[in-house]
Coordinates of C-alpha atoms and ligand atoms in Angstrom, one line a residue:
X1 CA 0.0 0.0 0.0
X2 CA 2.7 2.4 1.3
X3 CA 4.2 2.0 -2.6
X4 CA 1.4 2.7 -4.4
X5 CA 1.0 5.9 -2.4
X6 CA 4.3 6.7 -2.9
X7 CA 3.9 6.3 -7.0
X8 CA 0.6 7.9 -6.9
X9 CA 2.3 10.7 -5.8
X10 CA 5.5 10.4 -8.3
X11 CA 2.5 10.3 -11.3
X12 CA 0.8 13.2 -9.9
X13 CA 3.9 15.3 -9.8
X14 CA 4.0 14.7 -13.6
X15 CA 1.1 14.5 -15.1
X16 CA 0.9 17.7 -12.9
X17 CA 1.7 19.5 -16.3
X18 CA -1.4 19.0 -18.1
X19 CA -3.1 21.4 -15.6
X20 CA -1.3 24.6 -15.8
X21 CA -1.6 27.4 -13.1
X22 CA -3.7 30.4 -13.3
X23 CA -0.8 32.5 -14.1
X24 CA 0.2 29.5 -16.4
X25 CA -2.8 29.3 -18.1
X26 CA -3.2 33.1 -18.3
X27 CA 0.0 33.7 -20.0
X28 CA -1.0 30.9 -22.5
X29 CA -4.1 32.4 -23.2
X30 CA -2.7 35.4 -23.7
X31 CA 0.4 34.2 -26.3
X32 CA -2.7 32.0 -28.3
X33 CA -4.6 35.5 -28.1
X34 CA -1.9 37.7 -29.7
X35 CA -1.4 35.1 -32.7
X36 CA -4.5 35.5 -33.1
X37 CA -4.8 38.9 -33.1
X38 CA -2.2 39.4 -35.0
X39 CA -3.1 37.0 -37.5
X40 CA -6.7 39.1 -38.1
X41 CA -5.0 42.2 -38.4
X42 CA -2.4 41.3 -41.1
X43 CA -5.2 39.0 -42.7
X44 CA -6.3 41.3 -45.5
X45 CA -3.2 42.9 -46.5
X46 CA -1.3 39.1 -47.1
X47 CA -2.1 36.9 -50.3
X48 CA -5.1 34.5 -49.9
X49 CA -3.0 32.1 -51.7
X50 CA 0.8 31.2 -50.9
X51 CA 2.0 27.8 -52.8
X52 CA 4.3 26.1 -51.3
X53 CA 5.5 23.3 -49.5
X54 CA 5.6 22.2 -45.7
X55 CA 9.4 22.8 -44.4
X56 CA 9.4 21.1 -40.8
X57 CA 8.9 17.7 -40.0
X58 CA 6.0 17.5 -38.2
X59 CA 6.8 14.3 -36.3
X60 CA 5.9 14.0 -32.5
X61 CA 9.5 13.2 -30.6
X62 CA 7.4 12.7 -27.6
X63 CA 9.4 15.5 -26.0
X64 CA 8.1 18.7 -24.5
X65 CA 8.3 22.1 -26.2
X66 CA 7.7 25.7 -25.6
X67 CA 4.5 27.0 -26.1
X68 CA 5.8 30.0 -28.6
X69 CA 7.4 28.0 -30.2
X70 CA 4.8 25.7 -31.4
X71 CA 3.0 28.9 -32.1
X72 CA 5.5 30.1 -34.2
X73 CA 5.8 27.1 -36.3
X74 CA 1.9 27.0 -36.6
X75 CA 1.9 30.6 -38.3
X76 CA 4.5 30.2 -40.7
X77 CA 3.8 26.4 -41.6
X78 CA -0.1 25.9 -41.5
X79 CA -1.4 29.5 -41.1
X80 CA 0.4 31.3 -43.9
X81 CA 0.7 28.7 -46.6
X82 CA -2.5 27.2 -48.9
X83 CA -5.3 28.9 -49.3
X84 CA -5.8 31.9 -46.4
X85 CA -9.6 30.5 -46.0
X86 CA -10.2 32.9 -43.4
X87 CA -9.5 35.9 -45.8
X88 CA -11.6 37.8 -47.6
X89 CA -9.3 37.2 -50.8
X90 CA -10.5 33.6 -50.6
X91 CA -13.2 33.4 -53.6
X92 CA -12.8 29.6 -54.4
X93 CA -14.5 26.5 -54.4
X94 CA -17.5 27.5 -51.5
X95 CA -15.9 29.5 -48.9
X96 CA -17.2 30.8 -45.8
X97 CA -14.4 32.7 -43.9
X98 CA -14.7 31.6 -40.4
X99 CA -16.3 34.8 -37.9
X100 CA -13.9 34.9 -34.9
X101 CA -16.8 34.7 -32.2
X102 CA -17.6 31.2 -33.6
X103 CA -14.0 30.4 -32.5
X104 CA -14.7 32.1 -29.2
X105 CA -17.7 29.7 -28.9
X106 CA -15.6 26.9 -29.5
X107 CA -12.9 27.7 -26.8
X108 CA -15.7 27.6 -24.2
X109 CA -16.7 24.1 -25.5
X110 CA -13.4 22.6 -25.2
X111 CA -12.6 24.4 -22.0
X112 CA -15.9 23.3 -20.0
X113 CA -15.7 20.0 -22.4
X114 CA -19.9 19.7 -23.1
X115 CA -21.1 16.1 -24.0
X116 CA -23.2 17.3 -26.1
X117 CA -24.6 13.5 -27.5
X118 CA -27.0 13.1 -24.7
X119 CA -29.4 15.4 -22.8
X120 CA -28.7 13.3 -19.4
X121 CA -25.0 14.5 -20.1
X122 CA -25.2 18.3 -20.7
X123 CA -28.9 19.3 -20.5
X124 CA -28.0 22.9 -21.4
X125 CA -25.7 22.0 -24.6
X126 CA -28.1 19.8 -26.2
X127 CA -31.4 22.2 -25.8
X128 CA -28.6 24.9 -27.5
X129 CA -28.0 22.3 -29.9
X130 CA -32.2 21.5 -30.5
X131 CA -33.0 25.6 -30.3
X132 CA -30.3 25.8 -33.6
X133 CA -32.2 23.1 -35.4
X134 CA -35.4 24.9 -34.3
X135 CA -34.2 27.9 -35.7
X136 CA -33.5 26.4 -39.1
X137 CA -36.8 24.7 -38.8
X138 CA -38.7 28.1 -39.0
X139 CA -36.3 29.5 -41.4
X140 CA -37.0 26.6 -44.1
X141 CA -41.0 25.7 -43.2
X142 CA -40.6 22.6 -42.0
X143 CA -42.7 21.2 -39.1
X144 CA -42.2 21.2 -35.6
X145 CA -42.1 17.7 -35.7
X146 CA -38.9 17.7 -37.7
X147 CA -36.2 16.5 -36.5
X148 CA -31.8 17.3 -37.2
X149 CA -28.6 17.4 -36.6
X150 CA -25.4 19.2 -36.8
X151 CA -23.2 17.4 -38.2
X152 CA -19.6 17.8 -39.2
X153 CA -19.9 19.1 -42.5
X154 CA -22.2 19.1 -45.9
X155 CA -21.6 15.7 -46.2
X156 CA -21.8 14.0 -43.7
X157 CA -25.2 15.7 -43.5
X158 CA -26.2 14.4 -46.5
X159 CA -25.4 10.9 -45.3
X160 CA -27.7 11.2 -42.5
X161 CA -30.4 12.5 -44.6
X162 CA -30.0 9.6 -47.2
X163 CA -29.5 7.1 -44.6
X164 CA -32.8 8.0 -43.6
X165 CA -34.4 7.8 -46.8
X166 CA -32.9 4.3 -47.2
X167 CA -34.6 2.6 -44.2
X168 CA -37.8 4.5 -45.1
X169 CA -38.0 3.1 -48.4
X170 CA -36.2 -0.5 -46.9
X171 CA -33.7 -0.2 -49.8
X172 CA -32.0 -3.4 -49.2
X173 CA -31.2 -7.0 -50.1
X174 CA -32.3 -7.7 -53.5
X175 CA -34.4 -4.2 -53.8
X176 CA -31.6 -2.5 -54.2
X177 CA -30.5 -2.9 -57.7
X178 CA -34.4 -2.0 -59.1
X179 CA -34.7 0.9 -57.2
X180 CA -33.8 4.3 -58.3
X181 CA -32.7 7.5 -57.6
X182 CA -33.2 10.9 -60.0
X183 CA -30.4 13.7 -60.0
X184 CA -28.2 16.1 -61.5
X185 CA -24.5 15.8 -62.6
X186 CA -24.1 18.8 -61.1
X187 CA -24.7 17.1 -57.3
X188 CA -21.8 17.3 -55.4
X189 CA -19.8 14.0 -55.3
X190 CA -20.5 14.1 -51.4
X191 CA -23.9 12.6 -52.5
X192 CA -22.4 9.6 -54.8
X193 CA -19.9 9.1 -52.1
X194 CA -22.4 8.6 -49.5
X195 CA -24.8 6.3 -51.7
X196 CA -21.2 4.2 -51.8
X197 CA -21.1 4.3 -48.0
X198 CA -24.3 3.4 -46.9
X199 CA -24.6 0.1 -49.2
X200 CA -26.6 1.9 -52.2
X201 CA -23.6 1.9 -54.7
X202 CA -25.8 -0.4 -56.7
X203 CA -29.0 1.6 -57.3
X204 CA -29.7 2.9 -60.4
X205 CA -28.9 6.4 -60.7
X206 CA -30.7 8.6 -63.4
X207 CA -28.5 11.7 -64.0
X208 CA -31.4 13.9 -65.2
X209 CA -30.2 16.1 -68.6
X210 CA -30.3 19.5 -67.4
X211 CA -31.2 23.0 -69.1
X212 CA -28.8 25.2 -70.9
X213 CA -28.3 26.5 -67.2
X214 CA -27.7 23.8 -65.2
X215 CA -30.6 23.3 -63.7
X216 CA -32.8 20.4 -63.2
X217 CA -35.6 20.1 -65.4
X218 CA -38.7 18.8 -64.0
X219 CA -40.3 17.2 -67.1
X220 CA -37.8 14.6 -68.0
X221 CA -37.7 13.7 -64.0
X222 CA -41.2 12.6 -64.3
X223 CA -41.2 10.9 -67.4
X224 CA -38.2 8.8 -66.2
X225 CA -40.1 7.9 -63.0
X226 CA -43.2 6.9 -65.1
X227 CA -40.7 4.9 -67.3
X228 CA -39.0 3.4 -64.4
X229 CA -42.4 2.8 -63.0
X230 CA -43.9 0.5 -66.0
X231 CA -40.6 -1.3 -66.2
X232 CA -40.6 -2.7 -62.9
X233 CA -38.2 -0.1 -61.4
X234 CA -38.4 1.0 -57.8
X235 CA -37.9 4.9 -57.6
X236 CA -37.6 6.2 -54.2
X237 CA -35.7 9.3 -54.4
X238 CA -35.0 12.5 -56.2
X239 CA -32.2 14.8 -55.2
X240 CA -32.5 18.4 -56.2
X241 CA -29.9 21.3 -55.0
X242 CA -29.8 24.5 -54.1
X243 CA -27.2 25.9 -54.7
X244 CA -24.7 23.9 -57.2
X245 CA -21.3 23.4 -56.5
X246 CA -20.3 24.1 -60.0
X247 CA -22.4 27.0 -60.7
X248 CA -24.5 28.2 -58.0
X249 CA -28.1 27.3 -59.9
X250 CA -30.9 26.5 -57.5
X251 CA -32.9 23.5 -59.5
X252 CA -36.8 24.3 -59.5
X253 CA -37.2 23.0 -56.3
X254 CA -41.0 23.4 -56.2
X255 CA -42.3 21.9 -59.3
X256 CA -39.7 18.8 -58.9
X257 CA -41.4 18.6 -54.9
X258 CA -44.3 18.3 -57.0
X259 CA -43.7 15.3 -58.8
X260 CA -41.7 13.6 -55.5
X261 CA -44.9 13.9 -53.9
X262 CA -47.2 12.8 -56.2
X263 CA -45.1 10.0 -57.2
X264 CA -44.7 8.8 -53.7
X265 CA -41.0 9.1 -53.6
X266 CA -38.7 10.5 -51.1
X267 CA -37.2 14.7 -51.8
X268 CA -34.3 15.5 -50.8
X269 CA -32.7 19.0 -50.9
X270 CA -28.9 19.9 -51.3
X271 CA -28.7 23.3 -50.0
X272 CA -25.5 23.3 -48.1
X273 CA -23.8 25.9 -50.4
X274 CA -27.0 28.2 -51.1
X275 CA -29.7 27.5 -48.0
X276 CA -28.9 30.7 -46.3
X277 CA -29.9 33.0 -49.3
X278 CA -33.5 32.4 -48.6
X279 CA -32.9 35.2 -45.7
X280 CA -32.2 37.5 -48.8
X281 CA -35.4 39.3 -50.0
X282 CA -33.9 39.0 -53.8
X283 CA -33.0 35.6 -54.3
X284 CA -36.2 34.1 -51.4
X285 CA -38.2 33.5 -54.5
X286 CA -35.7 31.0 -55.6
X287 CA -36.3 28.8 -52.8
X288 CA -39.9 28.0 -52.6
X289 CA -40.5 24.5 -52.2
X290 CA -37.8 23.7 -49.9
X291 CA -40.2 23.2 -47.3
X292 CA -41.8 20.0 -49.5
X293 CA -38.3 18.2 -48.7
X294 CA -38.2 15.2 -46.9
X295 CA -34.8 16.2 -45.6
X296 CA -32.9 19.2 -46.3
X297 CA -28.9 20.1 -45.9
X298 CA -27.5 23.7 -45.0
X299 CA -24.3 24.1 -43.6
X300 CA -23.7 26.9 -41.3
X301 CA -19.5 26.8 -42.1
X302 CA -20.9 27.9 -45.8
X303 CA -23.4 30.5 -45.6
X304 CA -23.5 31.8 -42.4
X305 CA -20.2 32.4 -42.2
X306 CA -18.7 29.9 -40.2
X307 CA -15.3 28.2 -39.0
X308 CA -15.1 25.0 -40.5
X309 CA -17.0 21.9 -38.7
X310 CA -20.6 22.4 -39.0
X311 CA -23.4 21.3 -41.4
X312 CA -26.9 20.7 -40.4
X313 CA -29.6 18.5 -41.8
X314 CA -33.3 18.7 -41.4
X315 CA -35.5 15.1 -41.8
X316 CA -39.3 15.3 -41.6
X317 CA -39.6 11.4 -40.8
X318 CA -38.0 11.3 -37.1
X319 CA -38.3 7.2 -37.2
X320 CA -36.8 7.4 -40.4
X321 CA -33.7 9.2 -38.7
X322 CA -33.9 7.1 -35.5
X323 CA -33.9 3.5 -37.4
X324 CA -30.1 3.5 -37.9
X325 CA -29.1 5.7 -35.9
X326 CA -30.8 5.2 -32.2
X327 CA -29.3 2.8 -30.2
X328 CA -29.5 1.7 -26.4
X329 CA -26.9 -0.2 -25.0
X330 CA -27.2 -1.4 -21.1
X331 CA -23.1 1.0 -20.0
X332 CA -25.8 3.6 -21.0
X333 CA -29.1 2.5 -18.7
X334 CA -28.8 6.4 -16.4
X335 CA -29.7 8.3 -19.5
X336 CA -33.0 7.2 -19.7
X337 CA -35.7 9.5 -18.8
X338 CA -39.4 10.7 -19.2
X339 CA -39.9 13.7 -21.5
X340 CA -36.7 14.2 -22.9
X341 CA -35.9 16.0 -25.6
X342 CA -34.2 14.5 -28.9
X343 CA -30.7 14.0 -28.1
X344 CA -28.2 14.6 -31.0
X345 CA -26.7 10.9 -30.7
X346 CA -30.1 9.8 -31.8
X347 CA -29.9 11.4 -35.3
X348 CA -26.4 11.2 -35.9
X349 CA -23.8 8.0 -36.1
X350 CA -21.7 10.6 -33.5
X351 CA -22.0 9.5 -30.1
X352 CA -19.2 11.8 -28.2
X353 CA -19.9 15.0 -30.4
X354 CA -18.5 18.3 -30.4
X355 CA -20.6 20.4 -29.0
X356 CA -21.5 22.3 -32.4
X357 CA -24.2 24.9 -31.5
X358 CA -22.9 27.1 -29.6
X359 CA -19.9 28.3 -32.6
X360 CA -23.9 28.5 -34.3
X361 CA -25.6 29.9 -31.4
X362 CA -23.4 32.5 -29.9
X363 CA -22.8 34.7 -33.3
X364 CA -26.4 34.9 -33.5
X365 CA -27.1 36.0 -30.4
X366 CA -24.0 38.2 -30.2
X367 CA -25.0 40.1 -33.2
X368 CA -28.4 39.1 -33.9
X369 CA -29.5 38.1 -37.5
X370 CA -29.2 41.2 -39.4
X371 CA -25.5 41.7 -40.1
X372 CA -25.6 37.8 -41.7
X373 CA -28.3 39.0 -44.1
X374 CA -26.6 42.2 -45.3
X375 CA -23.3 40.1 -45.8
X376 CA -25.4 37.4 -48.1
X377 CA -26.9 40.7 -50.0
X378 CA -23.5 41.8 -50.3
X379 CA -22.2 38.7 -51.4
X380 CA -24.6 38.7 -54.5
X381 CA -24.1 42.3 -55.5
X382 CA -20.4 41.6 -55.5
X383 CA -21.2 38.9 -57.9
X384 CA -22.7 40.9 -59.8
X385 CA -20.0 43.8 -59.5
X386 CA -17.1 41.1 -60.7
X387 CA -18.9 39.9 -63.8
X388 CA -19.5 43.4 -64.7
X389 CA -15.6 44.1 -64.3
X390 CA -15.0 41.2 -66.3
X391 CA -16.7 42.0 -69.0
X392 CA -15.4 45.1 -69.3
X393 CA -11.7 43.4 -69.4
X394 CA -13.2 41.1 -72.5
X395 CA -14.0 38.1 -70.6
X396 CA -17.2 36.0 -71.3
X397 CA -19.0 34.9 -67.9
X398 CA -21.8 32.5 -67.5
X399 CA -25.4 33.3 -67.4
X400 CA -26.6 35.1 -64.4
X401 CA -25.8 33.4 -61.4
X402 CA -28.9 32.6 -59.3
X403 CA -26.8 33.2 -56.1
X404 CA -23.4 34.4 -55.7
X405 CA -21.3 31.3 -57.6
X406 CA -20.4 32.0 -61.2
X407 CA -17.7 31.7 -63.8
X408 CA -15.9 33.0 -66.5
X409 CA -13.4 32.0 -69.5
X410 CA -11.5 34.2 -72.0
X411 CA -12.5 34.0 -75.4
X412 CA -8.5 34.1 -76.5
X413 CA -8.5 34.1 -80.9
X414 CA -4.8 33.1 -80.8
X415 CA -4.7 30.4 -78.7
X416 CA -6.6 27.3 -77.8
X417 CA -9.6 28.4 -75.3
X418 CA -8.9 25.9 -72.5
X419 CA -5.2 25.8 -72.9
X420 CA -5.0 29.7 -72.3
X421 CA -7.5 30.0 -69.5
X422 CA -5.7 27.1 -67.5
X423 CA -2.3 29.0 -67.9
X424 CA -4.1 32.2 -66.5
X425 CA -5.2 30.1 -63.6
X426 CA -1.6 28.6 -62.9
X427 CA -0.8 32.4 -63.3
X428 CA -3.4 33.6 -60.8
X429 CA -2.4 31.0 -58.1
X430 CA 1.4 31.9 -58.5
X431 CA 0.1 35.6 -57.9
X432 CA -1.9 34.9 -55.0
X433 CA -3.3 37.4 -53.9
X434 CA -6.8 35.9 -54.3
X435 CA -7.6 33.0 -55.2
X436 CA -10.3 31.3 -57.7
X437 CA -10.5 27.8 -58.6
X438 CA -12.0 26.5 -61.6
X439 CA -14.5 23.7 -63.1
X440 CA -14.6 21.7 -66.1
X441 CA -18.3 22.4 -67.9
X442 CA -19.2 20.3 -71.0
X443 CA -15.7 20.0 -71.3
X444 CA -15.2 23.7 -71.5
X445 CA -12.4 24.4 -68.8
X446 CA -14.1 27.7 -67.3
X447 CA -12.6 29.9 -63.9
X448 CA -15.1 30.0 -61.3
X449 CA -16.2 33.2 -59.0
X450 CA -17.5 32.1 -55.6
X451 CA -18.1 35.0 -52.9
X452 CA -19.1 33.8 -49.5
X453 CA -16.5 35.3 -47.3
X454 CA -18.4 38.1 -45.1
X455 CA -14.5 39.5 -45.2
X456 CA -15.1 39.5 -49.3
X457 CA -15.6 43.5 -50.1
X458 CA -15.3 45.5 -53.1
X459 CA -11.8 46.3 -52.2
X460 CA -11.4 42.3 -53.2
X461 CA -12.9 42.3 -56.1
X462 CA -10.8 45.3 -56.8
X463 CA -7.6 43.2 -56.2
X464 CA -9.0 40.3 -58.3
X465 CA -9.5 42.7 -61.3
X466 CA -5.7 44.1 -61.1
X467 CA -4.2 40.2 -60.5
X468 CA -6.2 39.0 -63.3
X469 CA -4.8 41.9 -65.1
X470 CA -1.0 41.0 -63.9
X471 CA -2.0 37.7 -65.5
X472 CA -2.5 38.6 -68.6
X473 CA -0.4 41.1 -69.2
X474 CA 2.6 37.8 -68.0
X475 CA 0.6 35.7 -70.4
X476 CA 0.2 38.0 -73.4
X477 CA -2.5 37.4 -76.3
X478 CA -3.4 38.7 -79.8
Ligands
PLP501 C1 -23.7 21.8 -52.5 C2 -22.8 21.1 -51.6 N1 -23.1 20.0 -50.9 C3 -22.3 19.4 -50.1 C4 -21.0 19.8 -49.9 C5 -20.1 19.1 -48.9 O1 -20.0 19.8 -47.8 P1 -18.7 19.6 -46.8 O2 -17.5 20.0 -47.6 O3 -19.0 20.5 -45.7 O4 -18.7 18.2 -46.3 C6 -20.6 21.0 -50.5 C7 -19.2 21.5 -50.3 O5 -18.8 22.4 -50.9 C8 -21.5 21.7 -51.4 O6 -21.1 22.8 -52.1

């Protein structure tokens, strides 16, 4: 006895490190505090784009190391190279920019570490967690009876929300090769990729042809499903998105509900890129119908500005949800309780989850709702501003964007098209100082505009105009 005492004592006297003092902990608050602060204050006058490679081995030696100095290597190996997503300069694939009081949010999460899975756990953090999906309830008409999650991402969202439609429909065994499922091309691959995961890689998917603008067109969904229908097929789903990846459209959502409904089949709604527009009195319009989806996708860390880490899906069908993912086991008998509300391990394959709502939660209280709208306004008239810029320059852009994703190509006569708008690309990311990506559309290789930074301001688009500028004036043309 007297030896174990005596090592109980030895272990305490090191592990003693992993709780630092309050003047420890204070002056490591306040050294994290000034690289931040420091980083936000330099953030718009640096490139949104530095290439390059990772000099330091990153390996852990298993020895202990100053705090500064691990900050030190963070800024100059992970914070200032790749793509700056934080800055405002950061206009491709879908951005978001990451408000700081998210990352205040998150700090309290860690420090007070929530377990936010279970209502038994952390009462508080999981009606936080419900009063977001509540929110995003009203916001998209769906019932109260609704139930979601916030998930990681956009696509791990998704999965939930097709995992549910699976066991609604039974999609298994031998059913799965005859049933189908109607989308675009244009769905992001995080849809495919989670038919793969959850066992449905062998349905049939019908990539509906779309219009001359991307969009879905309702017609040829419903004669497919009446042709799938008389051949013996079993439809259960049609995808529709708001807010393509590649460029921006929002698919009719209401006339494709339409036929979901009347055909009996399962709607689901992509809307993790554009969701948040429907606050926007301009582009509302665009998403009525959302509220006939059997499960809907937004993700916060897109449209409403957020750090990275949080997408949310909506499923009307709560036993739906709960089929694969509720589970008891007996190690969990003391979280059992009358009334309670939904907790998030029910409707999500997370069990131990970050406590997600409150990076949601706190910005919205903090600064209510109105600064979020006036930054998705601004994002669309800065759309609208860069085309304009770009055409003036010569460039031909793509049809007007629904939202605030679009994309443009320059109409070189000496050169081959595709060839010459790569090189200005390769041109633009040596440049850096902000950075597009670009898409492949009927094999037309085309740059691609996508504002959704609230840091994004004129002044960007200003910058964007003078790189692309530099670019050509390095590339040269007729
Ligand atoms: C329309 C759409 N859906 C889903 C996703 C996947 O989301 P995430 O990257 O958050 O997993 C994206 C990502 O850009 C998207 O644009």
């Amino acid at each position: 006895m007297q030896n174990l005492i005596t090592r109980l004592k030895e272990l305490a006297k090191v592990s003693a490190a992993l709780e630092p003092s309050a003047e420890e902990r204070s002056s490591q608050q306040t050294e994290v505090m000034d690289f931040a602060n420091g980083f936000l204050n330099r953030l718009m006058e640096n490139p949104a784009y530095v290439k390059g490679n990772i000099q330091h081995d990153f390996s852990i030696d298993n020895n202990a190391k100053p705090l500064g100095k691990l900050i030190d290597l963070y800024r100059t190996e992970v914070a200032d190279k790749g793509i700056m997503a934080a800055s405002g300069g950061h206009l491709g694939y879908i951005p978001g920019g990451g408000i700081p009081a998210s990352g205040l949010a998150d700090y309290m999460v860690a420090i007070t570490n929530e377990y936010a899975g279970v209502h038994f756990a952390s009462p508080g953090a999981v009606a936080i967690e419900n009063a977001v999906i509540d929110w995003l309830k009203d916001i998209f008409g769906f019932p109260e009876s609704a139930v979601g999650n916030l998930a990681s991402g956009g696509s791990i969202a998704n999965l939930i929300a097709l995992t549910s439609a699976r066991d609604k429909f039974g999609i298994k065994n031998e059913k799965i090769q005859k049933s189908v499922i109607y989308l675009s091309a244009h769905v992001h691959h995080c849809i495919k990729k989670a038919l793969r995961i959850i066992g449905l890689e062998d349905v049939q998917i019908r990539e509906i042809e779309l219009d001359n603008e991307y969009r879905l067109q309702p017609e040829l969904i419903a004669r497919q499903i009446k042709q799938d229908k008389a051949a013996g097929l079993n439809p259960f789903m049609v995808i529709a998105s708001a807010g393509t990846t590649d460029t921006g459209v929002v698919d009719p959502l209401k006339t494709i509900g339409a036929i979901a409904q009347e055909e009996g089949l399962w709607y689901h709604i992509d809307a993790a890129y554009g969701g948040f527009f429907i606050l926007v009195e301009q582009t509302r319009a665009l998403f009525e119908g959302i509220e006939m989806a059997d499960s809907l996708v937004i993700d916060p860390h897109k449209g409403l500005f957020l750090p990275y880490g949080v997408g949310a899906v909506l499923v009307k069908d709560k036993e739906a949800v709960m089929h694969s993912h509720h589970y008891f086991a007996n190690y969990m008998q003391d979280i059992l309780g009358e009334n309670q509300p939904i907790n998030p391990a029910d409707v999500s394959p997370e069990l131990t989850k970050h406590f997600r709502g409150l990076r949601v939660w706190l910005p919205l209280q903090l600064y209510g709702l109105e600064p979020f709208k006036a930054c998705l306004e601004e994002k669309l008239l800065l759309t609208s501003y860069f085309r304009h810029k770009l055409i003036e320059l010569g460039f031909e852009v793509g049809p007007e964007p629904d939202l605030s994703v679009s994309y443009f190509w320059y109409p070189s006569k000496s050169r081959d098209v595709n060839e010459y708008n790569r090189q200005l690309l390769d041109l633009i990311h040596q440049d850096g100082d902000i950075f597009l990506s670009s898409t492949q559309l009927d094999g037309k290789f085309v740059i691609r505009i996508a504002i959704l930074v609230f840091r994004t301001k004129k002044d960007s688009i200003d910058r964007a105009i003078r790189m692309i500028q530099r670019a050509q004036d390095k590339l040269g043309d007729e």
